[in-house]
Coordinates of C-alpha atoms and ligand atoms in Angstrom, one line a residue:
M5 CA 9.3 33.7 -41.5
K6 CA 10.9 31.0 -43.6
V7 CA 9.6 29.0 -46.6
Y8 CA 10.6 25.4 -46.9
K9 CA 9.9 23.4 -50.1
F10 CA 10.0 19.7 -50.2
G11 CA 9.9 18.1 -53.7
G12 CA 8.4 14.8 -54.9
A13 CA 11.5 12.8 -54.1
S14 CA 11.4 14.0 -50.4
V15 CA 7.8 12.7 -50.0
K16 CA 8.0 9.6 -52.1
S17 CA 8.0 7.3 -49.0
A18 CA 7.0 7.1 -45.3
E19 CA 10.7 7.5 -44.5
G20 CA 10.9 10.7 -46.4
I21 CA 7.8 12.2 -44.7
R22 CA 9.3 11.2 -41.3
N23 CA 12.4 13.2 -42.3
I24 CA 10.2 16.2 -43.0
L25 CA 8.9 15.9 -39.5
R26 CA 12.4 15.9 -38.2
I27 CA 13.4 19.0 -40.2
V28 CA 10.3 20.9 -39.4
S29 CA 10.5 20.1 -35.7
G30 CA 13.9 21.8 -35.6
V31 CA 12.5 25.2 -36.8
E32 CA 11.6 27.7 -34.2
D33 CA 10.6 30.5 -36.7
N34 CA 7.3 30.9 -38.4
L35 CA 7.3 28.5 -41.3
F36 CA 5.4 28.0 -44.6
V37 CA 5.9 24.5 -46.0
V38 CA 5.4 23.9 -49.7
V39 CA 5.1 20.3 -50.8
S40 CA 5.0 18.6 -54.2
A41 CA 3.1 15.5 -55.2
M42 CA 4.6 12.3 -53.9
G43 CA 7.2 10.5 -56.0
K44 CA 6.0 10.0 -59.5
T45 CA 2.4 10.9 -58.8
T46 CA 2.3 13.7 -61.4
N47 CA 3.3 11.3 -64.1
A48 CA 0.8 8.8 -62.9
M49 CA -2.0 11.4 -62.9
E50 CA -1.0 12.3 -66.5
V51 CA -1.7 8.7 -67.4
V52 CA -5.1 8.9 -65.7
L53 CA -5.8 12.0 -67.8
E54 CA -4.8 10.4 -71.1
H55 CA -7.4 7.7 -70.5
F56 CA -10.0 10.3 -69.4
M57 CA -9.4 12.3 -72.6
K58 CA -9.8 9.2 -74.7
T59 CA -13.1 8.8 -72.7
D60 CA -11.9 5.4 -71.5
K61 CA -13.3 5.9 -68.1
A62 CA -12.8 2.3 -67.0
E63 CA -9.1 2.5 -67.6
A64 CA -8.8 6.0 -66.1
L65 CA -10.4 4.6 -62.9
I66 CA -8.1 1.6 -62.8
K67 CA -5.1 4.0 -63.1
L68 CA -6.5 6.2 -60.4
Q69 CA -6.9 3.3 -58.2
E70 CA -3.2 2.5 -58.5
V71 CA -2.5 6.1 -57.4
E72 CA -4.8 5.6 -54.5
L73 CA -3.1 2.3 -53.4
Y74 CA 0.4 3.9 -53.6
H75 CA -0.7 6.6 -51.2
E76 CA -2.6 4.2 -48.9
D77 CA 0.5 2.0 -48.6
I78 CA 2.6 5.1 -47.5
I79 CA -0.2 6.1 -45.0
R80 CA -0.3 2.6 -43.5
E81 CA 3.4 2.6 -43.0
L82 CA 3.6 6.2 -41.7
F83 CA 0.8 6.8 -39.3
L84 CA 0.3 5.4 -35.8
K85 CA -3.4 5.4 -36.6
P86 CA -3.7 5.0 -40.4
E87 CA -7.3 6.3 -40.3
N88 CA -5.9 9.8 -39.6
G89 CA -4.3 9.7 -43.0
L90 CA -6.9 7.6 -44.8
N91 CA -9.7 10.0 -43.7
A92 CA -7.7 12.9 -45.1
V93 CA -7.4 11.5 -48.6
K94 CA -10.7 9.5 -49.0
P95 CA -12.8 12.6 -50.0
L96 CA -10.1 13.7 -52.5
F97 CA -10.2 10.3 -54.4
H98 CA -14.0 10.5 -54.2
E99 CA -13.9 13.9 -56.0
L100 CA -11.5 12.5 -58.6
T101 CA -13.7 9.5 -59.2
T102 CA -16.8 11.8 -59.6
Y103 CA -14.9 13.9 -62.1
I104 CA -13.8 10.9 -64.2
N105 CA -17.3 9.5 -64.2
Y106 CA -19.2 12.7 -65.0
G107 CA -16.7 15.4 -66.1
L108 CA -16.5 16.5 -69.7
A109 CA -13.3 15.7 -71.6
D110 CA -13.2 18.9 -73.6
D111 CA -10.1 21.1 -73.4
Y112 CA -6.9 19.0 -72.7
D113 CA -5.0 21.7 -70.9
R114 CA -7.9 22.7 -68.6
C115 CA -8.7 19.0 -67.8
Y116 CA -5.0 18.4 -67.1
D117 CA -5.0 21.1 -64.5
F118 CA -8.2 20.0 -62.8
L119 CA -7.0 16.4 -62.5
V120 CA -3.2 16.6 -62.1
S121 CA -3.4 19.3 -59.4
Y122 CA -4.8 16.7 -57.0
G123 CA -1.3 15.1 -56.7
E124 CA -0.3 18.0 -54.5
V125 CA -3.6 18.3 -52.7
I126 CA -3.3 14.7 -51.7
S127 CA 0.4 14.9 -50.6
T128 CA -0.1 18.0 -48.5
S129 CA -3.2 16.4 -46.8
I130 CA -1.1 13.5 -45.8
V131 CA 1.9 15.6 -44.6
S132 CA -0.4 17.9 -42.6
A133 CA -2.3 15.1 -40.9
F134 CA 0.9 13.3 -40.1
L135 CA 2.4 16.4 -38.5
V136 CA -0.8 16.8 -36.4
E137 CA -0.6 13.2 -35.3
S138 CA 3.0 13.9 -34.3
N139 CA 1.9 16.9 -32.2
I140 CA 3.2 19.5 -34.7
E141 CA 0.3 21.9 -35.0
N142 CA -0.1 23.3 -38.5
R143 CA -2.8 24.6 -40.8
W144 CA -3.4 23.1 -44.3
L145 CA -4.1 25.6 -47.0
D146 CA -5.7 25.1 -50.4
M147 CA -3.5 27.0 -52.8
R148 CA -6.1 26.7 -55.5
K149 CA -8.0 29.3 -53.4
L150 CA -5.0 31.5 -52.6
L151 CA -2.8 31.8 -55.7
V152 CA -4.6 33.6 -58.5
T153 CA -3.0 32.9 -61.9
D154 CA -3.7 33.8 -65.5
S155 CA -5.6 31.2 -67.6
N156 CA -2.5 29.8 -69.3
F157 CA -3.5 26.3 -68.3
R158 CA -0.5 24.0 -67.7
E159 CA 1.9 26.9 -67.5
A160 CA 0.1 29.5 -65.6
N161 CA 1.7 32.6 -64.2
V162 CA 0.8 33.8 -60.7
R163 CA -0.7 37.3 -60.5
M164 CA 1.1 38.7 -57.6
D165 CA -1.2 41.6 -56.7
E166 CA -4.4 39.5 -56.7
S167 CA -2.7 36.7 -54.8
S168 CA -1.1 38.9 -52.2
F169 CA -4.3 39.8 -50.3
R170 CA -5.6 36.2 -50.2
L171 CA -2.3 34.6 -49.2
K172 CA -1.6 37.2 -46.5
A173 CA -5.1 36.9 -45.0
A174 CA -4.9 33.1 -44.9
A175 CA -1.3 32.8 -43.7
N176 CA -1.2 35.6 -41.1
F177 CA 0.6 33.6 -38.5
D178 CA -2.0 34.7 -36.0
G179 CA -2.2 31.9 -33.5
N180 CA -0.6 29.4 -35.9
R181 CA 3.1 29.0 -36.6
I182 CA 3.2 26.4 -39.5
Y183 CA 1.3 26.4 -42.7
I184 CA 1.3 23.6 -45.3
G185 CA 0.4 24.4 -48.9
Q186 CA 0.7 22.7 -52.3
G187 CA 3.4 23.6 -54.8
F188 CA 2.6 23.8 -58.5
I189 CA -1.1 24.8 -58.3
G190 CA -3.4 27.8 -58.2
S191 CA -6.5 28.8 -60.0
N192 CA -7.6 31.5 -62.4
I193 CA -9.9 34.3 -61.5
N194 CA -12.9 32.1 -62.2
G195 CA -11.7 29.5 -59.8
D196 CA -10.7 27.0 -62.4
P197 CA -7.6 25.1 -61.1
T198 CA -4.3 25.8 -63.0
T199 CA -0.8 24.4 -62.8
L200 CA 2.4 26.3 -63.1
G201 CA 4.4 24.0 -65.4
R202 CA 6.2 20.8 -64.5
E203 CA 8.5 21.1 -61.5
G204 CA 6.7 24.3 -60.7
S205 CA 6.7 23.9 -56.9
D206 CA 9.9 25.8 -56.7
Y207 CA 8.2 28.7 -58.3
T208 CA 5.4 28.4 -55.8
A209 CA 7.9 28.6 -52.9
A210 CA 9.4 31.7 -54.4
V211 CA 6.1 33.4 -54.9
V212 CA 5.1 32.6 -51.3
G213 CA 8.4 33.9 -50.1
N214 CA 7.9 37.1 -52.0
L215 CA 4.3 37.7 -50.9
L216 CA 5.0 36.9 -47.3
D217 CA 8.3 38.7 -47.2
A218 CA 10.2 35.7 -46.1
D219 CA 13.7 35.9 -44.6
S220 CA 14.7 33.0 -46.8
V221 CA 13.4 30.2 -49.0
S222 CA 14.9 26.7 -48.8
I223 CA 14.5 24.0 -51.4
W224 CA 15.3 20.6 -49.9
K225 CA 16.6 18.2 -52.5
D226 CA 18.1 14.8 -52.9
V227 CA 21.5 16.4 -53.9
P228 CA 24.1 18.0 -51.7
G229 CA 23.3 21.5 -53.2
I230 CA 24.0 23.0 -56.6
L231 CA 26.7 21.1 -58.3
N232 CA 28.8 22.2 -61.3
A233 CA 27.2 19.3 -63.3
D234 CA 24.5 16.7 -63.1
P235 CA 26.1 13.8 -61.1
R236 CA 24.0 11.3 -63.0
I237 CA 25.7 12.3 -66.2
F238 CA 29.1 13.7 -65.4
E239 CA 31.9 12.4 -63.0
N240 CA 33.8 14.4 -60.3
T241 CA 31.1 17.0 -59.7
I242 CA 31.9 19.9 -57.3
L243 CA 29.5 21.8 -55.0
I244 CA 29.0 25.5 -55.8
P245 CA 28.5 27.1 -52.3
E246 CA 27.3 30.5 -53.5
L247 CA 25.7 31.8 -56.7
T248 CA 24.2 35.1 -57.8
Y249 CA 20.6 35.3 -59.0
L250 CA 22.0 35.9 -62.4
D251 CA 24.1 32.8 -62.3
A252 CA 21.1 30.8 -61.3
V253 CA 18.9 32.2 -64.1
E254 CA 21.6 31.4 -66.6
L255 CA 21.9 27.8 -65.3
A256 CA 18.2 27.2 -65.1
F257 CA 17.7 28.6 -68.7
S258 CA 20.4 26.3 -70.0
G259 CA 18.6 23.4 -68.6
A260 CA 20.1 22.7 -65.2
Q261 CA 17.3 20.8 -63.5
I262 CA 18.2 22.1 -60.1
I263 CA 15.6 24.8 -59.9
H264 CA 12.6 25.8 -62.0
P265 CA 13.5 28.8 -64.2
K266 CA 10.6 31.0 -63.0
T267 CA 11.8 30.7 -59.4
I268 CA 14.4 33.4 -59.3
K269 CA 12.5 36.5 -60.3
P270 CA 10.1 36.7 -57.3
L271 CA 13.1 36.2 -55.0
E272 CA 15.4 38.7 -56.8
N273 CA 12.7 41.3 -56.6
K274 CA 12.8 41.3 -52.9
G275 CA 16.4 40.2 -52.3
I276 CA 15.4 37.0 -50.6
P277 CA 18.1 34.3 -50.5
L278 CA 17.4 30.9 -51.8
Y279 CA 19.0 27.9 -50.2
V280 CA 19.3 24.6 -51.9
R281 CA 19.8 22.1 -49.1
P282 CA 20.4 18.3 -48.9
F283 CA 17.3 16.6 -47.6
G284 CA 19.3 13.6 -46.4
S285 CA 21.8 15.7 -44.3
P286 CA 20.0 18.8 -43.0
S287 CA 22.9 20.0 -41.0
E288 CA 25.0 20.6 -44.2
A289 CA 25.0 24.1 -45.7
G290 CA 24.2 23.2 -49.3
S291 CA 24.2 26.2 -51.7
V292 CA 22.9 29.7 -51.5
I293 CA 21.6 31.9 -54.3
K294 CA 21.6 35.7 -53.6
A295 CA 22.2 39.1 -55.0
T296 CA 26.0 39.2 -54.8
T297 CA 28.6 36.8 -53.7
A298 CA 32.2 37.3 -52.6
N299 CA 33.2 34.1 -54.4
P300 CA 32.4 34.1 -58.1
I301 CA 32.1 30.7 -59.6
D302 CA 35.6 29.8 -60.9
I303 CA 35.1 26.2 -62.1
P304 CA 33.5 25.1 -65.3
V305 CA 29.8 24.4 -65.2
L306 CA 28.3 21.8 -67.5
I307 CA 24.6 21.6 -68.3
L308 CA 22.9 19.2 -70.5
R309 CA 19.4 19.8 -71.8
K310 CA 17.8 16.7 -73.4
N311 CA 15.1 15.9 -75.9
L312 CA 15.4 19.0 -78.1
V313 CA 14.4 19.7 -81.7
L314 CA 16.2 21.9 -84.1
I315 CA 13.8 23.7 -86.5
T316 CA 15.1 25.5 -89.5
I317 CA 12.9 27.8 -91.5
R318 CA 13.4 29.7 -94.8
P319 CA 11.0 32.1 -96.3
R320 CA 9.5 30.6 -99.5
D321 CA 10.4 33.6 -101.6
F322 CA 14.1 34.1 -100.7
S323 CA 13.4 37.3 -98.8
F324 CA 15.9 37.9 -96.1
V325 CA 14.7 36.4 -92.8
L326 CA 15.9 38.9 -90.4
E327 CA 13.8 41.7 -91.9
D328 CA 10.2 40.8 -91.8
S329 CA 9.9 37.1 -91.1
L330 CA 11.4 37.0 -87.7
S331 CA 8.5 38.5 -85.8
K332 CA 6.1 36.3 -87.7
A333 CA 8.0 33.1 -86.8
F334 CA 8.4 34.1 -83.1
A335 CA 4.7 34.8 -82.8
V336 CA 4.2 31.2 -83.8
F337 CA 6.7 29.9 -81.4
N338 CA 5.2 31.9 -78.6
K339 CA 1.6 30.9 -79.5
H340 CA 2.5 27.2 -79.3
R341 CA 4.6 27.7 -76.1
L342 CA 7.8 26.4 -77.7
K343 CA 10.6 27.0 -75.3
I344 CA 13.6 28.3 -77.3
S345 CA 17.0 27.5 -75.9
L346 CA 19.2 28.6 -78.8
I347 CA 18.9 30.7 -82.0
Q348 CA 21.1 31.0 -85.0
S349 CA 20.4 32.9 -88.2
S350 CA 21.9 33.3 -91.7
A351 CA 20.9 35.4 -94.6
I352 CA 18.0 33.2 -95.7
S353 CA 17.3 30.9 -92.8
I354 CA 16.8 30.9 -89.1
S355 CA 17.3 27.9 -86.8
V356 CA 15.9 27.6 -83.3
C357 CA 16.3 24.9 -80.8
V358 CA 13.2 24.1 -78.8
D359 CA 11.9 21.5 -76.3
N360 CA 10.1 18.6 -77.9
S361 CA 6.6 19.1 -76.6
R362 CA 3.1 18.0 -77.5
Y363 CA 2.5 21.4 -79.2
L364 CA 5.4 21.0 -81.6
K365 CA 3.4 19.5 -84.5
A366 CA 0.8 22.3 -84.5
A367 CA 3.7 24.9 -84.5
L368 CA 5.4 23.2 -87.5
D369 CA 2.1 23.0 -89.4
E370 CA 1.5 26.7 -88.8
L371 CA 5.1 27.7 -89.8
S372 CA 4.7 25.6 -93.0
S373 CA 2.2 28.1 -94.4
D374 CA 4.8 30.8 -94.6
F375 CA 8.1 29.0 -94.6
R376 CA 9.9 26.0 -95.8
V377 CA 10.4 24.1 -92.6
S378 CA 12.9 21.3 -91.8
Y379 CA 13.7 19.8 -88.4
N380 CA 15.8 17.3 -86.5
T381 CA 14.7 15.6 -83.3
D382 CA 16.5 13.7 -80.6
L383 CA 19.1 16.3 -79.9
E384 CA 20.7 17.6 -76.7
L385 CA 22.2 20.9 -75.8
L386 CA 25.5 20.9 -73.9
T387 CA 26.2 24.3 -72.3
I388 CA 29.7 24.8 -70.8
R389 CA 30.1 27.9 -68.8
G390 CA 33.7 28.9 -67.9
T391 CA 34.7 26.9 -70.8
N392 CA 38.2 25.6 -71.9
D393 CA 39.5 23.5 -74.7
R394 CA 40.2 20.4 -72.6
I395 CA 36.6 20.2 -71.4
I396 CA 35.2 20.7 -74.8
S397 CA 37.3 17.9 -76.2
E398 CA 36.5 15.6 -73.3
T399 CA 32.7 16.1 -73.7
T400 CA 32.3 16.4 -77.4
S401 CA 35.1 14.7 -79.3
D402 CA 33.2 11.5 -80.1
R403 CA 29.9 13.2 -80.7
T404 CA 28.0 14.5 -83.7
I405 CA 27.8 18.2 -83.4
M406 CA 24.8 19.7 -85.2
L407 CA 25.5 23.3 -84.3
S408 CA 27.8 25.2 -82.0
Q409 CA 28.1 28.7 -80.5
R410 CA 30.9 30.1 -78.5
T411 CA 31.6 33.3 -76.6
R412 CA 34.6 34.0 -74.4
R413 CA 32.8 32.5 -71.4
I414 CA 30.2 30.1 -72.7
A415 CA 30.3 27.3 -75.3
R416 CA 27.1 25.6 -76.5
F417 CA 26.9 22.4 -78.5
L418 CA 23.8 20.9 -80.0
L419 CA 24.6 17.2 -80.1
K420 CA 22.8 14.1 -81.4
M421 CA 21.4 12.2 -78.4
E422 CA 23.3 9.0 -77.6
N423 CA 21.0 6.0 -78.0
Ligands
LIG15 N1 4.5 17.6 -59.0 C1 4.8 18.5 -60.1 C2 5.8 17.8 -61.1 O1 6.2 16.7 -60.8 C3 5.4 19.8 -59.6 C4 6.8 19.7 -58.9 O2 7.2 18.6 -58.5 O3 7.4 20.7 -58.7 O4 6.1 18.4 -62.1
MG16 MG1 8.2 16.7 -58.9

């Protein structure tokens, strides 16, 4: 069997969903289709949540209605008989309305997962109903009932053993060839919905591929494949046809937005190839990530990770940081889920570069009790793999470099963000 994953950009319009129909119709194998929320729905649901948490129910309901109208417009354009789609989503918006009216705005992360996970439930309901209307038999699955995760709300990790039994029982391909399930969501052992981290649908696809022993996993994207740099930022990008799992982990860690960092491990464990394929031209090969390649990457790869913060801490008493403070500091970073992308230390200070997240302030406060803390915001990290002096000067010469690190193969520059 194969796993196909379609991201938010692929399902943002009626035209995109028709393209999914075309791609899925061409597959003769058994198929598990993983779908993200449509377009910017996850962001829109985050706005609904903000109002819900402020207990501004009226405003939360207005924002929810905007989400509903967006989906209804797509349904009316897409379906031959719009009722087929409208009937599929009506009960879901009813559940959301009930939650907003009567739910308790207590723990932010828990409420986030309950509300925001509906983006995927809605999108898959529409895609599944549309395929049925188009005579493509399929079965819709509720991944909240099939993927068991830990209770790390908003960044949950799938528990493979517990999920395996449920997923295999539900997607056994007995009398049914195509399953449609949500990316990004699951639930903990108590059945509370969880989400796997923003852009986490790739991770879902990899988990499904692992648990169902897929021949391959394909992520359909609005790019030709994996490029050596983000074409929105850099000119003259080049397609990389083959990468190893290790290459992919390195790129994802450095901030390449092409695949979610957690995607590789479940695939690597079973040696399942991951294809990144162009949604707009399905006959093109795109890129493949696998255990080994005959053609190592021989062009420089540039990755820009934005909106970072550089935190520098010093023990208050001039003790050497590397000796006993390090584990204390890292425990704080870990507790507040700060994602570290670079570390540099000296005799009396340690600097780490982390994503600017809503947990940052709490972490800084906690660090302040043991350390003198300073920090800079609005930074970006440029990683150049397969580096050379010409590229370095082209990309950094007119920039303010806050910190740099260089090995033979990789150069990393922490830069002030431009405007
Ligand atoms: N819908 C979620 C997000 O936008 C998950 C995903 O797209 O992979 O973050
Ligand atoms: Mg998305």
